[in-house]
XYZ file of C-alpha atoms in Angstrom:
780
model
C 3.191 -21.984 -43.088
C 5.118 -19.169 -41.428
C 4.071 -20.542 -38.053
C 5.640 -23.912 -38.910
C 8.836 -22.146 -39.983
C 8.933 -20.228 -36.697
C 8.495 -23.380 -34.610
C 11.186 -25.104 -36.666
C 13.550 -22.190 -36.137
C 12.904 -22.082 -32.355
C 13.736 -25.806 -32.035
C 16.842 -25.509 -34.234
C 18.434 -22.461 -32.552
C 19.689 -22.890 -28.957
C 17.919 -20.716 -26.343
C 19.480 -17.291 -26.004
C 21.190 -17.485 -29.411
C 20.261 -15.260 -32.340
C 21.415 -15.488 -35.932
C 20.675 -13.116 -38.809
C 18.665 -15.415 -41.048
C 15.867 -15.754 -43.570
C 13.798 -18.987 -43.759
C 11.552 -19.848 -46.719
C 9.293 -22.735 -47.738
C 8.912 -23.444 -51.505
C 6.656 -25.584 -53.609
C 8.380 -25.796 -56.921
C 9.581 -22.243 -57.606
C 6.687 -20.656 -55.700
C 7.380 -19.153 -52.237
C 4.728 -20.614 -49.918
C 5.811 -19.069 -46.597
C 8.725 -17.108 -45.232
C 10.192 -16.072 -41.844
C 12.313 -12.910 -42.279
C 14.436 -12.409 -39.156
C 17.062 -10.036 -40.589
C 17.457 -7.584 -43.474
C 19.590 -9.779 -45.790
C 20.868 -9.060 -49.312
C 18.143 -10.312 -51.708
C 17.314 -13.605 -49.886
C 14.448 -14.579 -52.213
C 16.568 -14.163 -55.324
C 19.396 -16.321 -53.913
C 16.963 -19.036 -52.803
C 15.038 -19.082 -56.138
C 18.295 -19.308 -58.130
C 19.489 -22.186 -55.913
C 16.271 -24.079 -56.657
C 16.931 -23.900 -60.408
C 20.376 -25.474 -60.090
C 20.464 -29.235 -60.410
C 21.225 -31.312 -57.367
C 19.664 -34.003 -55.232
C 19.507 -34.098 -51.465
C 20.286 -31.371 -48.961
C 23.189 -29.051 -49.696
C 24.821 -25.904 -48.363
C 25.991 -23.139 -50.712
C 28.184 -20.142 -49.989
C 27.630 -16.727 -51.560
C 29.619 -13.512 -51.330
C 27.048 -10.926 -50.363
C 26.886 -7.780 -48.258
C 28.341 -7.562 -45.646
C 30.126 -10.976 -46.010
C 29.780 -14.627 -46.861
C 26.209 -15.985 -46.648
C 25.370 -19.653 -46.197
C 22.340 -21.091 -47.928
C 20.804 -24.426 -46.867
C 18.604 -26.152 -49.467
C 16.661 -29.104 -47.959
C 14.223 -30.833 -50.347
C 11.340 -32.905 -48.930
C 8.961 -35.399 -50.459
C 7.194 -34.104 -53.508
C 8.086 -30.592 -54.652
C 8.480 -29.038 -51.157
C 11.847 -27.436 -50.402
C 13.099 -25.652 -47.274
C 15.697 -22.902 -47.685
C 17.609 -21.213 -44.859
C 19.898 -18.248 -45.575
C 22.255 -17.183 -42.765
C 24.490 -14.115 -42.711
C 27.506 -13.378 -40.472
C 26.887 -12.075 -37.008
C 27.450 -8.402 -37.519
C 25.837 -5.163 -36.448
C 25.869 -4.270 -40.118
C 22.993 -6.758 -40.499
C 19.907 -5.268 -38.910
C 17.038 -7.303 -37.516
C 13.613 -7.184 -39.104
C 10.907 -5.323 -37.117
C 9.242 -8.709 -36.705
C 12.052 -9.863 -34.385
C 11.059 -7.589 -31.505
C 7.636 -9.260 -31.389
C 9.083 -12.785 -31.647
C 11.557 -12.115 -28.790
C 14.481 -13.153 -30.982
C 16.418 -9.938 -30.412
C 20.020 -10.733 -29.388
C 19.921 -8.252 -26.524
C 19.436 -4.701 -25.417
C 20.770 -1.575 -27.053
C 24.523 -1.575 -27.522
C 26.862 1.265 -26.683
C 27.556 1.619 -30.400
C 25.734 1.181 -33.715
C 26.912 0.537 -37.296
C 25.181 1.683 -40.470
C 26.162 0.536 -44.006
C 25.868 3.030 -46.852
C 25.270 2.605 -50.613
C 28.142 1.650 -52.978
C 30.510 4.510 -53.919
C 31.824 4.974 -57.436
C 34.729 7.331 -56.753
C 36.129 6.458 -53.313
C 39.400 5.153 -51.952
C 39.810 2.404 -49.413
C 41.084 3.527 -45.994
C 42.065 1.369 -43.014
C 41.440 3.917 -40.264
C 38.230 5.298 -38.772
C 37.854 9.064 -38.810
C 36.318 10.039 -35.490
C 34.383 13.202 -34.651
C 32.435 14.179 -31.536
C 28.927 15.568 -31.504
C 27.706 16.305 -27.995
C 27.727 13.092 -26.024
C 28.199 10.891 -29.103
C 31.295 9.968 -31.137
C 30.848 9.332 -34.852
C 33.273 7.385 -37.027
C 33.473 7.049 -40.844
C 35.345 4.393 -42.848
C 35.187 2.964 -46.376
C 35.396 -0.845 -46.624
C 35.570 -3.233 -49.581
C 32.438 -5.370 -49.932
C 30.956 -7.397 -52.792
C 29.538 -4.933 -55.267
C 32.102 -2.204 -54.552
C 33.327 0.107 -51.841
C 30.808 1.152 -49.211
C 30.943 3.647 -46.333
C 30.341 2.475 -42.764
C 29.129 4.928 -40.148
C 29.782 4.089 -36.475
C 28.039 5.870 -33.605
C 29.297 5.430 -30.017
C 27.117 6.721 -27.194
C 29.185 8.233 -24.380
C 26.220 8.819 -22.149
C 25.283 12.090 -20.512
C 27.536 13.190 -17.624
C 24.696 13.170 -15.076
C 23.930 9.423 -15.063
C 27.631 8.613 -15.537
C 28.584 10.754 -12.534
C 25.748 9.235 -10.480
C 26.891 5.699 -11.286
C 30.507 6.521 -10.477
C 29.636 8.078 -7.125
C 27.392 5.136 -6.260
C 30.230 2.735 -7.055
C 32.562 4.701 -4.752
C 29.936 4.677 -1.989
C 29.440 0.955 -2.463
C 33.186 0.387 -2.134
C 33.199 2.443 1.066
C 30.251 0.458 2.434
C 32.020 -2.842 1.660
C 35.202 -1.653 3.411
C 33.130 -0.535 6.411
C 31.369 -3.909 6.569
C 34.733 -5.695 6.462
C 36.053 -3.483 9.269
C 32.962 -4.198 11.376
C 33.338 -7.929 10.741
C 36.988 -7.862 11.879
C 36.122 -5.790 14.964
C 33.268 -8.152 15.836
C 35.547 -11.169 15.430
C 38.055 -9.595 17.841
C 35.314 -8.842 20.383
C 35.873 -5.091 20.289
C 32.531 -4.174 18.820
C 29.776 -5.559 21.045
C 30.156 -3.314 24.106
C 30.952 -0.093 22.259
C 28.250 -0.557 19.642
C 25.691 -1.531 22.295
C 26.399 1.624 24.316
C 26.376 3.850 21.236
C 23.188 2.267 19.935
C 21.436 2.651 23.287
C 22.601 6.271 23.484
C 21.781 7.015 19.845
C 18.235 5.640 19.820
C 17.130 8.183 22.405
C 19.255 11.095 21.245
C 17.875 14.361 20.013
C 20.361 14.288 17.147
C 18.870 11.043 15.786
C 15.356 12.460 15.896
C 16.511 15.646 14.206
C 18.311 13.565 11.582
C 15.159 11.566 10.866
C 13.140 14.770 10.536
C 15.643 16.401 8.183
C 16.071 13.188 6.179
C 12.321 12.982 5.772
C 12.289 16.615 4.699
C 14.891 15.812 2.025
C 13.673 12.389 0.905
C 9.976 13.114 0.496
C 10.465 15.947 -2.031
C 13.081 13.808 -3.798
C 10.698 10.886 -4.104
C 7.948 13.203 -5.248
C 10.223 14.687 -7.880
C 11.242 11.190 -8.985
C 7.627 10.095 -9.352
C 6.835 13.268 -11.270
C 9.893 12.795 -13.494
C 9.012 9.165 -14.170
C 5.514 10.218 -15.136
C 6.835 12.945 -17.405
C 9.304 10.498 -18.952
C 6.566 7.986 -19.667
C 4.359 10.726 -21.069
C 7.143 12.021 -23.322
C 7.894 8.488 -24.497
C 4.226 7.921 -25.206
C 3.995 11.169 -27.155
C 7.126 10.402 -29.141
C 5.845 6.924 -29.991
C 2.482 8.325 -31.004
C 4.294 10.804 -33.229
C 6.377 8.015 -34.806
C 3.280 5.882 -35.297
C 1.299 8.711 -36.897
C 4.195 9.597 -39.177
C 4.532 5.954 -40.212
C 0.827 5.777 -41.040
C 1.009 8.970 -43.078
C 4.014 7.599 -44.971
C 2.049 4.400 -45.612
C -0.911 6.353 -46.964
C 1.353 8.490 -49.151
C 3.340 5.540 -50.472
C 0.583 3.116 -51.361
C -2.087 5.484 -52.532
C -5.605 4.128 -52.473
C -5.957 0.686 -50.950
C -8.733 -0.084 -53.449
C -6.076 -0.635 -56.144
C -4.558 -3.522 -54.187
C -5.849 -6.845 -55.348
C -6.120 -9.695 -52.907
C -3.197 -11.633 -54.475
C -0.690 -8.757 -54.225
C -1.913 -7.453 -50.859
C 0.618 -9.236 -48.611
C 3.587 -8.480 -50.890
C 2.606 -4.823 -51.011
C 2.320 -4.568 -47.217
C 5.655 -6.400 -46.793
C 7.426 -4.078 -49.215
C 6.032 -0.945 -47.584
C 6.796 -2.297 -44.090
C 10.405 -3.050 -45.066
C 10.840 0.404 -46.531
C 9.416 2.100 -43.416
C 10.999 -0.363 -40.942
C 7.653 -1.084 -39.287
C 5.074 -3.824 -39.035
C 1.701 -3.095 -40.680
C -1.763 -4.584 -40.258
C -4.708 -4.068 -42.638
C -8.331 -4.216 -41.437
C -11.493 -4.067 -43.481
C -14.265 -2.947 -41.225
C -13.437 -4.688 -37.951
C -11.691 -7.788 -39.394
C -7.957 -8.334 -39.925
C -7.352 -9.201 -43.605
C -3.574 -8.884 -44.071
C -0.250 -8.401 -42.187
C 3.240 -7.539 -43.280
C 4.360 -10.444 -41.057
C 1.699 -13.185 -41.368
C 3.490 -15.262 -38.737
C 2.062 -12.987 -36.055
C -1.489 -13.978 -37.028
C -0.618 -17.618 -37.589
C 0.907 -17.821 -34.104
C -2.133 -16.117 -32.587
C -0.098 -13.135 -31.384
C -2.479 -10.470 -32.747
C -6.210 -10.240 -32.301
C -8.239 -10.908 -35.479
C -10.608 -8.033 -34.740
C -10.049 -4.303 -34.590
C -9.871 -2.823 -31.109
C -13.227 -1.522 -29.923
C -11.955 2.008 -29.181
C -10.310 2.252 -32.610
C -13.425 0.867 -34.358
C -15.655 3.441 -32.656
C -13.253 6.292 -33.477
C -12.510 5.411 -37.136
C -15.646 3.595 -38.325
C -18.448 4.924 -36.138
C -17.218 8.496 -35.566
C -15.406 8.695 -38.951
C -12.124 10.048 -37.535
C -8.940 9.845 -39.611
C -6.384 8.751 -36.980
C -6.446 7.141 -33.548
C -3.960 5.604 -31.099
C -4.415 3.084 -28.319
C -2.777 0.429 -26.178
C -2.747 -3.241 -27.138
C -0.904 -6.477 -26.381
C 0.982 -8.166 -29.213
C 3.032 -11.300 -28.571
C 2.379 -10.808 -24.859
C 4.121 -7.425 -24.750
C 2.629 -3.969 -24.218
C 2.364 -2.199 -27.547
C 1.294 1.256 -28.672
C -0.763 0.945 -31.879
C -1.662 3.706 -34.311
C -4.661 3.450 -36.648
C -5.444 5.399 -39.830
C -8.425 5.173 -42.122
C -7.400 5.014 -45.792
C -9.300 4.786 -49.053
C -10.801 1.530 -50.177
C -13.348 -0.901 -48.900
C -16.987 0.061 -48.506
C -18.757 2.599 -46.315
C -19.830 -0.275 -44.065
C -16.329 -1.821 -44.024
C -13.699 0.886 -44.634
C -10.001 0.022 -44.796
C -7.862 0.741 -41.702
C -4.067 0.521 -41.526
C -2.530 -0.230 -38.066
C 1.132 0.227 -37.123
C 2.206 -1.219 -33.743
C 5.129 0.250 -31.847
C 6.666 -1.836 -29.133
C 6.556 -0.012 -25.750
C 8.649 -2.292 -23.542
C 12.046 -1.620 -25.101
C 15.510 -1.286 -23.679
C 15.839 2.416 -24.470
C 13.024 3.302 -22.091
C 14.376 0.968 -19.441
C 17.797 2.529 -19.815
C 16.377 5.994 -19.211
C 14.408 4.741 -16.222
C 17.541 3.054 -14.850
C 19.478 6.309 -15.178
C 16.693 8.063 -13.316
C 16.785 5.404 -10.572
C 20.560 5.811 -10.165
C 20.193 9.566 -9.950
C 17.407 9.207 -7.400
C 19.508 6.807 -5.295
C 22.446 9.215 -5.357
C 20.293 12.185 -4.413
C 18.701 10.172 -1.584
C 22.083 9.126 -0.165
C 23.432 12.650 -0.455
C 20.251 13.922 1.199
C 20.734 11.520 4.077
C 24.339 12.613 4.465
C 23.329 16.272 4.327
C 20.607 15.696 6.916
C 23.110 14.001 9.258
C 25.535 16.892 8.850
C 22.813 19.478 9.349
C 21.554 17.562 12.366
C 25.037 17.633 13.892
C 25.363 21.338 13.195
C 21.944 22.076 14.673
C 22.664 19.834 17.664
C 25.905 21.688 18.380
C 24.058 24.999 18.228
C 21.465 23.664 20.636
C 24.045 21.982 22.876
C 25.219 25.170 24.582
C 21.917 26.122 26.263
C 21.165 22.447 26.879
C 24.563 22.019 28.601
C 23.831 25.064 30.769
C 20.481 23.566 31.746
C 22.162 20.229 32.505
C 24.745 21.822 34.829
C 22.006 23.748 36.598
C 19.898 20.586 36.986
C 22.866 18.665 38.459
C 23.504 21.479 40.932
C 19.862 21.573 42.014
C 19.899 17.783 42.386
C 22.894 18.024 44.768
C 21.046 20.583 46.839
C 23.291 23.490 45.873
C 22.151 26.759 44.420
C 21.578 26.702 40.670
C 24.270 28.509 38.617
C 23.403 31.570 36.628
C 21.863 30.703 33.252
C 22.771 32.583 30.046
C 21.286 36.057 30.111
C 20.278 36.087 26.447
C 19.270 32.534 25.472
C 17.762 31.681 22.086
C 14.073 32.383 21.733
C 13.282 28.655 21.721
C 14.935 28.267 25.166
C 13.756 31.483 26.767
C 10.584 29.959 28.158
C 12.406 26.752 29.103
C 15.036 28.588 31.146
C 12.387 30.727 32.778
C 10.472 27.594 33.715
C 13.705 26.025 35.008
C 14.327 29.002 37.269
C 10.800 28.687 38.623
C 11.348 24.964 39.104
C 14.608 25.571 41.001
C 12.824 27.959 43.374
C 10.016 25.445 43.834
C 12.561 22.707 44.590
C 14.209 24.890 47.218
C 10.828 25.616 48.832
C 9.883 21.915 48.632
C 13.165 20.960 50.287
C 12.455 23.352 53.135
C 8.918 21.983 53.501
C 10.294 18.433 53.427
C 12.720 19.251 56.198
C 9.885 20.745 58.241
C 7.793 17.634 57.597
C 10.725 15.474 58.700
C 10.958 17.358 61.955
C 7.212 16.996 62.519
C 7.450 13.268 61.797
C 10.282 12.958 64.284
C 8.180 14.680 66.942
C 5.239 12.395 66.169
C 7.447 9.307 66.423
C 8.676 10.517 69.772
C 5.130 10.413 71.171
C 3.469 7.406 69.519
C 2.820 4.251 71.526
C 4.344 2.046 68.823
C 8.049 1.431 68.670
C 9.481 2.316 65.250
C 12.945 1.214 64.115
C 14.330 1.909 60.622
C 17.119 -0.491 59.627
C 19.280 -1.107 56.578
C 19.629 -4.466 54.877
C 22.391 -5.444 57.317
C 20.005 -4.512 60.186
C 22.074 -1.527 61.232
C 19.835 1.124 62.800
C 19.181 4.383 60.980
C 16.275 5.711 63.070
C 14.547 4.733 66.318
C 11.928 6.492 68.444
C 11.883 6.522 72.282
C 9.143 3.877 72.476
C 11.325 1.405 70.565
C 14.262 2.129 72.913
C 11.956 1.553 75.897
C 10.746 -1.807 74.516
C 14.277 -2.961 73.686
C 15.694 -1.648 76.942
C 18.676 0.207 75.458
C 19.385 3.328 73.385
C 19.479 2.900 69.603
C 21.901 5.329 68.047
C 22.158 5.573 64.217
C 24.568 2.925 62.957
C 24.073 0.615 65.946
C 24.412 -3.065 64.930
C 21.563 -5.554 64.748
C 20.654 -7.719 67.721
C 19.556 -4.881 69.993
C 17.598 -6.003 73.053
C 19.621 -9.092 73.927
C 18.952 -12.786 73.386
C 15.198 -12.455 74.034
C 14.852 -10.306 70.880
C 16.947 -12.595 68.656
C 13.879 -14.397 67.115
C 12.421 -11.010 66.120
C 15.550 -9.839 64.313
C 16.069 -13.268 62.698
C 12.535 -13.097 61.257
C 13.190 -9.575 59.900
C 16.535 -10.666 58.377
C 14.972 -13.704 56.671
C 12.131 -11.614 55.268
C 14.552 -9.039 53.821
C 16.524 -11.853 52.176
C 13.450 -12.932 50.166
C 12.785 -11.391 46.696
C 10.673 -8.255 47.136
C 6.995 -8.456 46.205
C 5.313 -5.290 44.985
C 2.985 -3.801 47.600
C 3.579 -6.655 50.086
C 4.916 -6.289 53.619
C 5.829 -8.869 56.204
C 2.640 -10.384 57.710
C 2.157 -9.318 61.348
C 3.672 -11.830 63.779
C 3.677 -12.083 67.569
C 6.694 -13.172 69.590
C 7.070 -14.075 73.273
C 9.806 -11.739 74.502
C 10.563 -11.884 78.213
C 7.004 -12.865 79.145
C 5.431 -10.207 76.942
C 3.591 -10.609 73.631
C 5.347 -8.372 71.080
C 3.542 -7.837 67.747
C 5.965 -7.113 64.860
C 5.112 -5.540 61.481
C 7.698 -4.813 58.761
C 7.470 -2.593 55.648
C 10.193 -2.714 52.992
C 12.176 0.393 52.010
C 14.545 0.912 49.073
C 17.621 0.197 51.224
C 16.115 -1.608 54.178
C 12.893 -1.758 56.182
C 10.797 -0.085 58.883
C 10.016 -2.319 61.886
C 6.958 -1.505 64.036
C 6.910 -3.006 67.584
C 3.780 -3.162 69.772
C 3.383 -4.621 73.238
C 0.255 -6.743 72.683
C 0.137 -8.251 76.189
C -2.680 -6.009 77.476
C -4.324 -5.935 74.085
C -4.589 -9.752 73.991
C -6.192 -9.752 77.441
C -8.737 -7.159 76.300
C -9.502 -9.141 73.153
C -10.217 -12.233 75.226
C -12.645 -10.265 77.380
C -14.427 -8.988 74.280
C -14.520 -12.489 72.840
C -16.250 -13.822 75.960
C -18.727 -10.963 75.795
C -19.509 -11.750 72.164
C -19.846 -15.415 73.099
C -22.427 -14.511 75.718
C -24.421 -12.504 73.178
C -24.314 -15.410 70.742
C -25.521 -17.832 73.430
C -28.407 -15.526 74.263
C -29.302 -15.177 70.584
C -29.267 -18.910 69.929
C -31.331 -19.691 73.020
C -33.914 -17.155 71.888
C -34.490 -19.038 68.592
C -35.904 -22.274 70.197
C -38.140 -20.189 72.439
C -40.143 -19.061 69.418
C -41.274 -22.596 68.432
C -42.085 -23.284 72.130
C -44.289 -20.214 72.324
C -45.963 -21.055 69.022
C -46.678 -24.632 70.177
C -48.292 -23.491 73.441
C -50.401 -20.923 71.595
C -51.522 -23.642 69.200
C -52.564 -25.905 72.141
C -54.503 -23.070 73.743
C -56.316 -22.304 70.462
C -57.245 -25.989 69.911
C -58.395 -26.338 73.498
C -60.899 -23.481 73.128
C -61.922 -23.895 69.485
C -61.709 -27.667 68.810
C -61.765 -29.605 72.082
C -62.302 -32.902 70.303
C -58.802 -32.576 68.662
C -57.055 -31.489 71.864
C -55.784 -34.934 72.857
C -54.285 -35.637 69.431
C -52.861 -32.120 69.113
C -51.495 -32.247 72.675
C -49.571 -35.407 71.939
C -48.034 -34.038 68.721
C -47.310 -30.600 70.176
C -45.793 -31.994 73.377
C -43.447 -34.100 71.232
C -42.332 -31.022 69.336
C -41.980 -29.001 72.573
C -39.847 -31.703 74.131
C -37.699 -31.734 70.975
C -37.177 -27.963 71.231
C -36.312 -28.288 74.921
C -33.736 -30.910 73.950
C -32.412 -28.523 71.329
C -32.019 -25.823 73.976
C -29.926 -28.252 75.964
C -27.866 -29.052 72.835
C -27.376 -25.338 72.174
C -26.084 -24.797 75.672
C -23.639 -27.668 75.264
C -22.634 -26.505 71.782
C -21.810 -22.963 72.907
C -19.632 -24.368 75.631
C -17.308 -25.462 72.843
C -18.132 -22.661 70.311
C -14.842 -20.905 70.990
C -12.785 -23.930 70.008
C -11.996 -24.937 66.369
C -14.843 -26.546 64.359
C -13.050 -29.886 64.448
C -13.681 -30.023 68.208
C -17.483 -29.868 67.686
C -17.577 -33.564 66.865
C -17.277 -35.644 63.706
C -19.415 -34.971 60.654
C -22.140 -37.433 59.686
C -24.384 -38.035 56.674
C -27.473 -35.895 57.295
C -30.737 -36.244 55.303
C -31.360 -32.557 54.685
C -34.862 -33.262 53.360
C -35.990 -34.782 56.691
C -34.605 -31.854 58.695
C -36.264 -29.350 56.329
C -39.633 -31.176 56.647
C -39.480 -30.911 60.457
C -38.682 -27.185 60.337
C -41.493 -26.519 57.845
C -43.942 -28.576 59.934
C -42.994 -26.661 63.059
C -43.531 -23.237 61.518
C -46.834 -24.245 59.906
C -48.246 -24.604 63.462
C -47.878 -20.868 63.959
C -50.830 -19.914 61.708
C -49.207 -16.442 61.314
C -50.343 -15.786 57.730
C -47.025 -16.881 56.214
C -46.971 -19.651 53.602
C -44.201 -22.194 54.321
C -43.328 -24.326 51.274
C -40.870 -27.198 50.817
C -39.682 -27.832 47.217
C -37.625 -30.878 46.231
C -36.849 -34.135 47.975
C -33.208 -34.746 46.947
C -31.544 -32.677 49.609
C -29.316 -35.324 51.199
C -27.407 -37.022 52.535
C -24.550 -34.512 53.004
C -21.685 -34.300 55.538
C -22.880 -32.104 58.422
C -24.292 -32.223 61.957
C -28.069 -32.713 62.174
C -28.688 -30.276 65.013
C -26.569 -27.600 63.296
C -28.510 -28.053 60.031
C -31.739 -27.490 61.968
C -30.249 -24.388 63.631
C -29.202 -22.985 60.262
C -32.675 -23.508 58.759
C -34.452 -21.992 61.754
C -32.099 -18.975 61.679
C -32.801 -18.402 57.996
C -36.597 -18.875 58.302
C -36.697 -16.573 61.330
C -34.805 -13.877 59.411
C -37.341 -14.195 56.582
C -40.298 -13.752 59.034
C -38.591 -10.704 60.567
C -38.214 -9.227 57.056
C -42.029 -9.255 56.596
C -42.149 -12.194 54.204
C -45.538 -13.620 53.209
C -44.013 -16.713 51.627
C -40.965 -18.719 52.722
C -39.702 -21.550 50.510
C -37.004 -24.129 51.345
C -35.603 -25.577 48.099
C -33.625 -28.793 48.084
C -31.135 -29.787 45.397
C -28.268 -32.288 45.158
C -25.662 -31.118 47.718
C -27.394 -27.759 48.134
C -30.318 -26.090 49.899
C -31.692 -22.558 49.791
C -34.241 -20.445 51.663
C -36.252 -17.956 49.549
C -38.550 -15.233 50.870
C -40.485 -12.301 49.427
C -39.675 -9.873 52.221
C -38.141 -6.417 52.199
C -34.815 -7.579 50.809
C -31.366 -6.146 51.522
C -29.716 -3.122 49.889
C -26.804 -3.942 47.588
C -24.376 -1.908 49.675
C -25.175 -3.969 52.795
C -25.218 -7.423 51.202
C -21.470 -7.972 51.645
C -21.677 -7.391 55.443
C -24.659 -9.524 56.518
C -22.459 -12.454 57.628
C -20.279 -10.259 59.849
C -20.774 -10.408 63.649
C -22.831 -7.636 65.240
C -24.138 -6.479 61.834
C -27.907 -6.250 61.468
C -30.281 -4.590 59.008
C -32.799 -3.937 61.825
C -32.435 -2.014 65.055
C -33.840 -4.897 67.129
C -31.534 -7.604 65.716
C -28.383 -8.746 67.505
C -26.426 -9.269 64.290
C -25.201 -12.729 65.295
C -27.686 -15.008 63.494
C -26.074 -15.086 60.038
C -22.573 -14.984 61.570
C -23.392 -18.188 63.474
C -24.872 -19.655 60.262
C -21.667 -19.005 58.341
C -19.513 -20.469 61.131
C -21.574 -23.658 61.249
C -21.632 -24.014 57.434
C -17.890 -23.499 57.150
C -17.450 -26.169 59.856
C -19.108 -28.638 57.452
C -16.702 -27.668 54.637
C -19.561 -25.942 52.752
C -20.153 -22.381 51.525
C -23.018 -19.961 52.179
C -23.995 -17.016 49.970
C -26.893 -14.569 49.736
C -28.646 -12.785 46.868
C -31.241 -10.069 47.386
C -33.306 -7.507 45.498
C -34.669 -4.619 47.608
C -38.473 -4.889 47.787
C -38.521 -8.358 46.166
C -36.932 -10.714 48.699
C -33.769 -12.596 49.622
C -32.278 -16.008 48.802
C -29.653 -17.642 51.043
C -27.962 -20.738 49.553
C -25.828 -23.363 51.285
C -23.727 -25.444 48.868
C -21.539 -28.477 49.628
C -18.498 -29.146 47.372
C -18.577 -32.036 44.890
């Protein structure tokens, strides 16, 4: 079959090679299949004549044909099968069959010249020179050559190309050469180390320049229309190509219809030969459909290789068969390549299955790609020229704008130095009129601000003269830049600007050493030197330092009297705390006595038992009062001095506190939840004090239910009292803070101090109107 011949030819010819050839398969003297790859001089006749000549085994014959010597291979097989291969010289005088473009056996793209061979001439003379003539952008040559069968004319056509694409390519080549030379120069400069600093400075300056931004804007203004025009041109080119192909396809179909007449006269045996003859005459491939089925091709190898679909395209079937149109065009894929196919309904067939002739036209050809490549070169050239024009225009515009900008710059420098601003141009461009007016207003505002700043400086100097804190401003080398009278009085000597460090003598050396060391550390944003106190000549001097850009400000305070006053206040607060803590045990004592009195009058028979239990509790509270007195004697010392921690069973302590408060019969429900609250590191008496403080606070808040909850390494006291407002919750553990007017504000402060002495944490949560929860949590 033709498919077998094609596979044989593909395996025999090296990849990328192409030979003008005709391959045929014979059975006896009957041509079974053929693969026409080039328009050769009567290939069937030569092959049939070779079969009639005697000879055994394969042989190669030579024949003088047009345009030169042809080689014919005759290879007999078993039986009567014979393979014949006819090959012509490689010459542009031998044209490829239309089938070749679908089989991808074309030797290459379009050449810069073409050759066409004419019919034999009867009265002509042989000439050895080509006669050239120019027609537009093409050169045509004529020559008569001697070939078998007589003299024949040869017409040569050389395409010079239009000047536009040629000029674009030439300019792009020149630009490419310039770019290569520039890259080589940059490489040499970089190798010599002359490029890094200069290019870095220019790049840093160029990225923020107004000229670069203006260049980008102008380049965008040039490039976007260019790209739009290119897209539009590409679309128009494709549309024109499509229209021209449709025109060629329609004309081919009309020629087919006019040449063959009615298809009904074709019998099935002569159908392929007829299509092949017409296709060769019209230089096109043809397909014949009856109804929707493919029945014949001018190149059967396409169907045998599965490169064409056996059914008519749906759009063409609807247009020609259903809607009874005469012609239609559409897109298809043949041999894996995009193809434009024309369809025409011709006579023959039946009303249900009319005859349709199809002529495919290959779309993906080199001519279209060549035009698109020319367009791409032109677009690249226009883009590069547009970029160059934008850079030049940007420079021109920048120079025009530079004059008023330079005037503004000189004026800004003068104002920055504190001098009067120079006179600006009287008639600036309209774009700068408002800017220069605003600059003049700004210069006046700066002058007024400088005067106000000077007045503020004088006021600050007067304030510093009268403050009780000594203020010294120093540079990094601790040379004095500013000092107020209080600082001179503390240091005992005048501090003139520029005086060296170490003022005040040897007693002040630790102060200045601390300031020098702090300035030597890396600066931390928003951080000053922590306040420190130094013993200077029997006085306590408190020092605070704030960092400046070129030094620091040192604040000096004599804290001797202040420390004495703080100690007095501390003893006063201690007395209040002692009174508050002694008051807490008094409440259980009072409750116990009231309980005894009530039992004595209401239930005398239980008095003895109740007296024994209550007296035990009263004695325990009296002992706690004694412990409180001893504890507050050491309350001002660190927690470590309060004694070592021990493992305390929190559940036992909580049970005692709950039992004590249940004696009160005050309408409050006291509940203990959980039994896993211990042991934890603490002090037993302090745990009891903490619980009593928290329960007492709950009773004072009007709670009707107080619950002590125990958990592993945690305990909490819940109540349903008034609660605490969210804005006050963060301050309840501070000394002297109370949510009631009758409270001392020391209860929760003492609780926090005791809890922190155990290494635990205390926190509170509250909802106004719903109650409060205070939780003590040990780590681990």
